[in-house]
Structure formats: structure tokens, C-alpha cells
Amino acid sequence: MDRKKIYNPESTENVNDRKIFGGNPTGIFELNNIKYQWAYNLWEMMLNNTWFPKEVDMTRDVNDYKNLTTAEKTAYDKALSQLIFMDSLQTNNIIDNINPYVTSPEVNLILVRQSFEEALHSQSYAVMVDSISTNSEEIYELWRRDMMLKTKNDAIAKIYLELAKNPTETNFVKACFANQILEGIYFYSGFTYIYTLARSGKMLGSAQMIRFIQRDEVTHLVLFQNLINTLRKERPDLFTSELKAEVIEMFKEAVQLETDWGQYITQGQILGLTDDIVEQYIKFLADERLSAVGFDKLYNVSNPIKWVDDFAKFNDQKTNFFEGTVTNYSKGSLSFDDDF
């Protein structure tokens, strides 16, 4: 699979000839003619969701963190360290590994925007770390010392490294599924733990920051679900029985990794997050993601912690859970089920 040319004046490709990959674009962003309307709609949604980390008040979290139990503090640090890794990985992965092969300008737009948002999340975590930690280096270096964390990080990066080493069409499609899994499963033990603290009145600034981050991640999830579904129509030949079997195994591995991680950081000591609840929630998320890209569910379980969805949502001019005041941050909203 070839990288696209950034300037290609010999191209005579028209809008109807555009492809997710394998096209022949000029390099000019002609956005008055759109083939993939879902991509342009998502671009506008991402712009409407613009926010900045320093808008979030972390003042109370400084004292809250000092008063967390040892188990709560350890879980917070580990969850934050894992989130830092994933957004760091995605900032580079999207630009260096995925976007160079995408030959549709409207899809290039949203991939560039996603990479910006991943970088913004890295700044968000820096704000969180600086607010609560007397030794920020300890959290940033945790991935080197905690073998459970490093094992998860290595597994997440594996598919992306395969694409970088061997950029075939099949590896590109697998990387799209890997992105869907990362955006739709791997973040959620950390998100849910921080929401659990907020539900008890602790670390409210952190939870507000995570709400902004998660709203972005939902758009990223929708992005890759639409990419996969579009590729299934454009290139059905790539969706072989062998690929489908590999994807199922990727999901099973992700469920095991995220379940183990969620149980590891909570250690059964966090009220409202038993080992069974963590496992069922991750399996529920996996089924939702599989259904969104035309696969059968694997687990057929219900959502055991529906209250998490309420904490994560933004609703214009509605009282926000954490401050009891009206929030105007959200100019746009998006649910897990939205398609374009």
C-alpha cells in the first residue's frame, strides 16, 4: 500500500472516484464537493466541541487527592498513567501511521483534528498531574515499572506497529479495528474509576476533565466505526473469514486486558466497582462496538453501571453533576450510537 502524494497535479480524480485508501487525490482540499458526507458532518461536530484544559477548575482536587484512601490514590495514579500512554500513542499513530494512506480529503480533515485532540488530552493529563501530584515524574514513569501496565501498553501498540512495519491493505483494516477498540474499550476502566470517585463527591475537577476527553473519544470512536463500515462497502474483498476471525480474537483479547486492568487498579476496594461489575461492563462495551460494525455480539450482557452514562453526558443548558451550575461548554453532543 502506497502513501498518498501530498501534491499530485497530474491527478484527474473526481469526487465520485474518491476512496478511503488507494485513491489518486490531487492534494488539494476541495471541500465544496464531498463524497463521504459523514466525515464532513463529524468534522463540524469536532469543531463545535472545541474546549481547552485550563477551563477546568482543578482547585478542589488538590485537597481531595490528599484525602483519598491509599487504594483510591493508587488507582487514580495508575488510571491516569494508562490514559496518558494511550493519548500519547494516538497523537502520533493517527498522523504517522493512518493518515498517510487515507486518500479522501474529508477523512484527512477529521484525522488531523483527532490528532490535535489527542495532543490536547495529553495537556489535560499534564494539568491533572500537576494539580494533584508532588512528583509528576512518578506518574509519567509508571509504565516502565508497572509490568501490568506495560503488558497492556505493549498489546495495544502491537497492531499499530504491524501497520508501520508492513503497510498492507489488510493491516490497515486491522489498524482501523484496533483504533475502534482503543477508543471504545481501552479507555473505559480509567474513565469509570474517576467517575466513581466523582459520584462520591471526590475529584470533581478530574471527572469534569474526563467528561470533555470522553466526548472527544466518542467522536473518534464514531470516526473509525464509519471508516470500517465504509470500507466494508468499498472493499468487501478485504473482509475475509480470516480477517473476521482475527477481529474477533482482537476483541476477546481487549476484553480480557481491560477487565484485568480494571480489576487490577481497583483491587476490589472501590465502592461500586466489584470485579464482576468491571468484567460485565467491559463485555457490554465490546458487544456495543461489535454491533456498530456489523458483527454479532459475543457476550450478550446488559450494562451494569448505567449511571456512568449520565456522568459522561453533556446536555446544553442542563445542570451539571459536579458543580450544580449551568454549563455552556457543549456546543454539540454525540452519543455512542450516532452514525453519519
Short mmCIF file of N, CA, C and O in Angstrom, two decimals, residues 29-72:
data_model
loop_
_atom_site.label_atom_id
_atom_site.label_comp_id
_atom_site.label_asym_id
_atom_site.label_seq_id
_atom_site.Cartn_x
_atom_site.Cartn_y
_atom_site.Cartn_z
N PHE A 29 -7.51 20.35 -0.98
CA PHE A 29 -8.69 20.08 -0.17
C PHE A 29 -9.90 20.80 -0.78
O PHE A 29 -10.25 21.91 -0.40
N GLU A 30 -10.51 20.14 -1.73
CA GLU A 30 -11.71 20.69 -2.38
C GLU A 30 -12.93 20.22 -1.58
O GLU A 30 -13.46 19.14 -1.81
N LEU A 31 -13.38 21.06 -0.67
CA LEU A 31 -14.42 20.63 0.27
C LEU A 31 -15.82 21.09 -0.14
O LEU A 31 -16.78 20.90 0.61
N ASN A 32 -15.93 21.72 -1.29
CA ASN A 32 -17.27 22.03 -1.82
C ASN A 32 -17.90 20.80 -2.45
O ASN A 32 -19.11 20.74 -2.63
N ASN A 33 -17.06 19.84 -2.80
CA ASN A 33 -17.53 18.55 -3.32
C ASN A 33 -17.11 17.46 -2.35
O ASN A 33 -15.91 17.26 -2.12
N ILE A 34 -18.09 16.78 -1.77
CA ILE A 34 -17.84 15.80 -0.71
C ILE A 34 -18.40 14.45 -1.14
O ILE A 34 -19.55 14.35 -1.57
N LYS A 35 -17.62 13.41 -0.99
CA LYS A 35 -18.14 12.07 -1.22
C LYS A 35 -18.64 11.45 0.09
O LYS A 35 -19.71 10.87 0.15
N TYR A 36 -17.84 11.59 1.14
CA TYR A 36 -18.18 10.98 2.43
C TYR A 36 -18.77 12.06 3.34
O TYR A 36 -18.06 12.70 4.11
N GLN A 37 -20.09 12.25 3.23
CA GLN A 37 -20.74 13.33 3.98
C GLN A 37 -20.60 13.10 5.48
O GLN A 37 -20.52 14.06 6.25
N TRP A 38 -20.58 11.85 5.92
CA TRP A 38 -20.44 11.56 7.35
C TRP A 38 -19.16 12.16 7.91
O TRP A 38 -19.12 12.60 9.06
N ALA A 39 -18.10 12.18 7.08
CA ALA A 39 -16.83 12.72 7.54
C ALA A 39 -16.90 14.23 7.75
O ALA A 39 -16.42 14.76 8.76
N TYR A 40 -17.55 14.92 6.81
CA TYR A 40 -17.66 16.37 6.96
C TYR A 40 -18.58 16.74 8.12
O TYR A 40 -18.31 17.69 8.86
N ASN A 41 -19.64 15.96 8.31
CA ASN A 41 -20.52 16.20 9.46
C ASN A 41 -19.76 16.03 10.77
O ASN A 41 -19.93 16.80 11.73
N LEU A 42 -18.90 15.02 10.80
CA LEU A 42 -18.13 14.77 12.01
C LEU A 42 -17.09 15.86 12.25
O LEU A 42 -16.83 16.27 13.38
N TRP A 43 -16.52 16.37 11.16
CA TRP A 43 -15.59 17.50 11.25
C TRP A 43 -16.25 18.69 11.94
O TRP A 43 -15.69 19.31 12.84
N GLU A 44 -17.47 19.01 11.51
CA GLU A 44 -18.18 20.15 12.10
C GLU A 44 -18.51 19.88 13.57
O GLU A 44 -18.44 20.79 14.40
N MET A 45 -18.87 18.64 13.90
CA MET A 45 -19.13 18.29 15.29
C MET A 45 -17.87 18.47 16.15
O MET A 45 -17.93 19.02 17.25
N MET A 46 -16.74 18.04 15.64
CA MET A 46 -15.49 18.17 16.39
C MET A 46 -15.14 19.64 16.62
O MET A 46 -14.70 20.01 17.71
N LEU A 47 -15.36 20.46 15.59
CA LEU A 47 -15.10 21.89 15.77
C LEU A 47 -16.02 22.48 16.83
O LEU A 47 -15.60 23.31 17.66
N ASN A 48 -17.28 22.08 16.82
CA ASN A 48 -18.24 22.60 17.79
C ASN A 48 -17.91 22.17 19.22
O ASN A 48 -18.32 22.83 20.18
N ASN A 49 -17.19 21.07 19.35
CA ASN A 49 -16.85 20.56 20.69
C ASN A 49 -15.54 21.14 21.23
O ASN A 49 -15.04 20.67 22.26
N THR A 50 -14.98 22.13 20.58
CA THR A 50 -13.68 22.68 20.99
C THR A 50 -13.70 23.14 22.45
O THR A 50 -14.63 23.81 22.90
N TRP A 51 -12.65 22.77 23.17
CA TRP A 51 -12.50 23.15 24.59
C TRP A 51 -11.01 23.19 24.91
O TRP A 51 -10.19 22.76 24.11
N PHE A 52 -10.67 23.71 26.08
CA PHE A 52 -9.27 23.80 26.47
C PHE A 52 -9.12 23.38 27.93
O PHE A 52 -9.94 23.75 28.78
N PRO A 53 -8.08 22.61 28.26
CA PRO A 53 -7.94 22.04 29.60
C PRO A 53 -7.95 23.05 30.73
O PRO A 53 -8.46 22.77 31.82
N LYS A 54 -7.39 24.23 30.49
CA LYS A 54 -7.30 25.19 31.58
C LYS A 54 -8.63 25.83 31.93
O LYS A 54 -8.73 26.61 32.88
N GLU A 55 -9.68 25.50 31.15
CA GLU A 55 -11.03 25.95 31.51
C GLU A 55 -11.58 25.17 32.71
O GLU A 55 -12.54 25.60 33.33
N VAL A 56 -10.97 24.03 33.00
CA VAL A 56 -11.49 23.17 34.06
C VAL A 56 -10.83 23.53 35.39
O VAL A 56 -9.60 23.58 35.50
N ASP A 57 -11.64 23.78 36.39
CA ASP A 57 -11.15 24.16 37.71
C ASP A 57 -10.72 22.91 38.48
O ASP A 57 -11.55 22.06 38.83
N MET A 58 -9.43 22.80 38.76
CA MET A 58 -8.89 21.65 39.49
C MET A 58 -8.59 21.97 40.95
O MET A 58 -7.98 21.16 41.66
N THR A 59 -9.04 23.14 41.42
CA THR A 59 -8.66 23.62 42.75
C THR A 59 -9.01 22.63 43.85
O THR A 59 -8.19 22.30 44.72
N ARG A 60 -10.25 22.13 43.84
CA ARG A 60 -10.69 21.23 44.90
C ARG A 60 -9.97 19.90 44.87
O ARG A 60 -9.81 19.23 45.90
N ASP A 61 -9.55 19.48 43.69
CA ASP A 61 -8.90 18.18 43.56
C ASP A 61 -7.60 18.09 44.34
O ASP A 61 -7.19 16.99 44.76
N VAL A 62 -6.94 19.22 44.53
CA VAL A 62 -5.68 19.22 45.27
C VAL A 62 -5.90 18.66 46.68
O VAL A 62 -5.17 17.76 47.13
N ASN A 63 -6.92 19.17 47.37
CA ASN A 63 -7.22 18.67 48.72
C ASN A 63 -7.88 17.31 48.70
O ASN A 63 -7.62 16.45 49.55
N ASP A 64 -8.75 17.09 47.69
CA ASP A 64 -9.40 15.78 47.59
C ASP A 64 -8.37 14.67 47.45
O ASP A 64 -8.50 13.61 48.08
N TYR A 65 -7.36 14.90 46.65
CA TYR A 65 -6.36 13.86 46.40
C TYR A 65 -5.62 13.51 47.69
O TYR A 65 -5.35 12.34 47.96
N LYS A 66 -5.32 14.53 48.48
CA LYS A 66 -4.63 14.29 49.75
C LYS A 66 -5.46 13.43 50.69
O LYS A 66 -4.91 12.69 51.52
N ASN A 67 -6.78 13.51 50.55
CA ASN A 67 -7.68 12.80 51.47
C ASN A 67 -8.19 11.47 50.92
O ASN A 67 -8.99 10.80 51.56
N LEU A 68 -7.75 11.09 49.71
CA LEU A 68 -8.13 9.78 49.19
C LEU A 68 -7.49 8.68 50.04
O LEU A 68 -6.41 8.87 50.62
N THR A 69 -8.14 7.54 50.10
CA THR A 69 -7.52 6.39 50.76
C THR A 69 -6.31 5.95 49.93
O THR A 69 -6.16 6.34 48.76
N THR A 70 -5.46 5.14 50.53
CA THR A 70 -4.30 4.64 49.79
C THR A 70 -4.72 3.89 48.54
O THR A 70 -4.14 4.05 47.46
N ALA A 71 -5.77 3.08 48.64
CA ALA A 71 -6.27 2.32 47.49
C ALA A 71 -6.81 3.25 46.41
O ALA A 71 -6.56 3.05 45.21
N GLU A 72 -7.54 4.29 46.81
CA GLU A 72 -8.09 5.24 45.83
C GLU A 72 -6.98 6.02 45.15
O GLU A 72 -7.03 6.24 43.92
#
